[in-house]
Structures are given as structure tokens and as C-alpha cells.
């Protein structure tokens, strides 16, 4: 369905033209004085100079032409030249009824759906998943779902960090501990065991031990680097160990991401890109894109008009090793071959911005990716603790994601069990859902690029701008609907009538914005705009709820219309939290 703001702009364009002014002045925005009006147009001010007229005169001319508009019930020209508008109640109701009929709740999905890849998560295999990876998972999952809501075909790719030095460290440590294993016997020609030589628990201990040791022990570090080199060059035994590391860690990662309600379509990683590197490098050298600089192979990516220096994208070190950029370019070769995406969105720490600028430019310049393919980087800020420093455990260690989730769930469980009379089992499930909303909403409500403070007390509160508050509101609506049904009411065939009072109209005006919010959130990759929207909508609903007798309304028609509006608001809120990546329980 066409967005309200566009319908109004069309109507205003006509009025500007009829009054003899240029229709491009007819831009409409939400009112920034909700006490005076609902929508406004500032075009009269913008046009004053060109027409050598006082803005208020232009505003008056336009307002006169709108007196019998289909959409506008009240229009005022206000000094110095605002055009203030309120929407017709009947028309608002009919728009909302159309939304209810529409499978997409009024969102105009893409006419030509695009093929998108969202590259997010990016955990490093065998290293414990820590809070730094939380943001990528949460934001990426939401961006993926928003894009799907807009009708695009979207693949989420976890892009595992599975090919680096950490693998060499683990292999080296394992060899120290169990030198008798066949992986380390160079003369061994048989099949390697199917059983992994470690559990996830052991693996999680091996990596930090090895990493710490390599920092002190130069010979050990050399050994780990050499093991990495051998692995990357196809060493048979090390490849078998690598496969075990992958199997054990990926199973654990899957469990962790499932708990976060994060789902990847592709479990590819840096390792999958390796086979594309040799040919790619050959071509880049042959076609003159890459040249040797100080022993390393690089692609220049500086462009005219750059205000600062953009260093070349390095694709091979002097010792022949490839780098982060090489892998990302080779991954693009593979994605181009397999999916021909129209757009790829990368979600990573904003400190990686320069890396992505280099990779994107190199990919375009060398034709790895066609000119029209959009490569976009969404960088996120740091999740800090209350002390304003990167989030840590109470004793100052790196917070593991699992522990963080467990802590929040426990906090939620206490509140839910304290509060209500729900069974322990239901309280447990509810605590999971509400806890996840606390974490995800707490994160997504901030603009991605900003650092934010992870405040457990605030995020788990049922009041204020929090996930639990949004869920509480949805649960409240569900409970009214359940009671309505229990008293014999049917939820079928209901219609929304014109608003009865101010708070009902205010709620309706929030509901109207849904399609615009989703579209904007997609265009700007801005889940925080959905959070801001549902917070406003939840507030509008709660105000309406407190000021209106819904179930005890005597006029049957009015009551039915309230219920129809509640059904719509519930659908909107549920659709929004779904794209944010969490869901509401039945009760809380
Ligand atoms: N593994 C990387 C990290 O932990 C993130 C990967 C981001 N995606 C990419 N295609 N480079 O920082």
C-alpha cells in the first residue's frame, strides 16, 4: 500500500500546483508539534524566495485548496508559513482496515526482488564466542529479516573465521599433549579416527592455553606458525585435526546461535575461499591490477577525490601467505560464481571499516564484482559495561556469550517467578523469551555504529524503553483478546471504525506508520528505527488502554472496532519484534 506520507505529498503537490506554485515544494513530514497537528509541510517557507512572497501567503493559498481533501480533516496555515494537517478519521480507519486485509500489513514489497547476502556473525572457530560477536549476530539477523520482509531473497552467511593462526596453535598444543596421535605421525598412511581427539570443553581450554604460551615462548610460537603454514598448504594429518576442530566447534556454535534465535543459511568460512585464491592472484597479476610493493603483492585503491590516504589492499605477503583481504576477495569470487548477488551487506566491528573500503574498491576495480553490485559495510560500536569500558565479567575477564545469556535469563526468571503465579516450567520458558528480548532490544535500540552501555538492570526492567516492556504490552493485548473470546466474542469479520477519542486516534496514527518504518529501516539498515517505532506504538497502546473501557464498552459496534484495532496493533508489534529477532510469550 502506498505510504501515508506519499499520499499526502501527492495531494499537496496538486494543491501547490493549483495555487500556481511548483509542486516540488510539497514535501510532507510527521509533525514536530504533535500538540498542534499530525503532519506538516514546510514548502511555503522553502518557496518564499522564488515567489517573492511571504511564506504565510503561500501557505494560505495551498491550505485553501485542501479544504475538501480526501485525507485531510483539518488544515491550518500557521506563521511563519507552516501547513499543519490532521487526518480524516474515517479515512484513517479505512486505511487500517486495508492494512488488516493485506498479507504484508501494507508494506510494499520489492517489485523486482533482489538477491542479497548478509555476512554476519563472523565467529572465530575454536575461540569461545564472546560478547564482541553478540552485536554482529543480533544486528545481522535483524537486517536479514528486514530485507526478507521487503520481499528480497536473502542468504545469511556466518563467514566463520576458520583458517587462521588459532588453528596452528591448537594443533601445536595437541601435539605437545598427545604426540602419539596418528595425525602427527608423518609416515602414517591409513585412515584417521572418526572420533575427535578432544571435547568442546577441552578445545575451549586448549586454545587459551596455547595462545598464552605462544606469547611467552618464541619457539612455541614459531611452531604454531609453521603448523598454520603446513595446514594451509594441505598437510594431511593437520587437515584431519582441523576437520575435527571444525566439527566440534560448529556443533557448539550452532547451539549458541540457536539460543540467540539466530539462523544462518550458509555455514561457509574463510577456509572455503582458499581454493579460489591461486587463480584469482594469477589473474590479478596478469591483468596488471596487482603489483609488488616492498615485497608484498598489493592492489592500489586510492581514488581521485579521497581526502585521506587509503593504503593499498594487500593480497599476498612477501612469504607467500595470504591475508584477511585476500580471503574476503576470494569469497567474493565464490559468491559471484554461486549466487550473483545484487547486494552484499557485511556486519562487523566498525574498526574494520578501512579493511572493507579496501576490499570493496579492489573488488570493483578488478571486476571480481560487477560495478552495479552493491557492497555495503555496516560497522557497529563497542558494547560497554556500566564503567564505560568494554564489557567484562565481574572479575574482569572476557564475558562468554553463554554466561551472559544465562545471567540475563536468571534475572528474568526471578522477576517472573516473583511476580506471578505461573508454573516453574512456564516461568523458565518465558524467562528465555523475555531475557532474549532484553538483550536484543537493548542492543538494537541503539544506532549500530554507536557504542552503548549494556546495563542488565535497565535492560531487564518491565518499564521504560526495553524489550520486556514491549513484550509486556503484547501480552496485555493478547490477554484482552483471550478474555473477549472467552466471553463469547468472535475475532472474525471485525472492522475498525473512526476513532472515538484522542488516545484511540493517536494509537491509529502509530499503526499507520508501520509500512514506512519498515521501508526506512531497510533503506538505512537501521533496526533502531523499528525499536523507536514500537516503543511509541506500545506507549500509544498503553495510554489508550488506560483511558478506555475496552471489554466493558456497552456499544457492541464500538467494542468490536476496539478489538479489531487491537488485533492490528498486535500483528504490527509481533511483525516488528519478529524482524528484531525475538518473540512474545503467551503470558508473563
Ligand atoms: N571473523 C572476523 C572477526 O572476528 C569477522 C568477519 C567479518 N566478515 C568478513 N567477511 N570479513 O573480526
CSV table of N, CA and C in Angstrom, one decimal, residues 1 188 231 301 340 457 467 499 511 520 564:
chain,number,residue,atom,x,y,z
A,1,UNK,N,0.8,-1.2,0.0
A,1,UNK,CA,0.0,0.0,0.0
A,1,UNK,C,0.9,1.2,0.0
A,188,UNK,N,52.4,-42.1,8.6
A,188,UNK,CA,51.1,-42.7,8.7
A,188,UNK,C,50.3,-42.5,7.4
A,231,UNK,N,49.2,-26.5,7.5
A,231,UNK,CA,47.7,-26.7,7.4
A,231,UNK,C,47.3,-26.0,6.1
A,301,UNK,N,44.2,1.2,-4.3
A,301,UNK,CA,42.8,1.6,-4.2
A,301,UNK,C,42.5,3.0,-4.0
A,340,UNK,N,25.6,-14.7,-7.7
A,340,UNK,CA,25.4,-13.4,-8.4
A,340,UNK,C,24.6,-12.4,-7.6
A,457,UNK,N,20.4,-4.2,34.6
A,457,UNK,CA,19.2,-3.8,35.4
A,457,UNK,C,18.2,-3.0,34.5
A,467,UNK,N,13.0,-4.2,25.9
A,467,UNK,CA,12.3,-5.4,25.3
A,467,UNK,C,11.2,-5.9,26.2
A,499,UNK,N,-12.0,6.8,14.9
A,499,UNK,CA,-11.6,6.9,16.3
A,499,UNK,C,-12.7,7.6,17.1
A,511,UNK,N,-0.2,3.1,14.2
A,511,UNK,CA,-0.4,1.9,13.4
A,511,UNK,C,-0.2,2.2,11.9
A,520,UNK,N,12.0,2.4,5.7
A,520,UNK,CA,13.1,3.2,6.1
A,520,UNK,C,14.2,2.4,6.8
A,564,UNK,N,-10.9,-5.0,16.8
A,564,UNK,CA,-10.2,-5.1,15.5
A,564,UNK,C,-8.9,-4.2,15.5
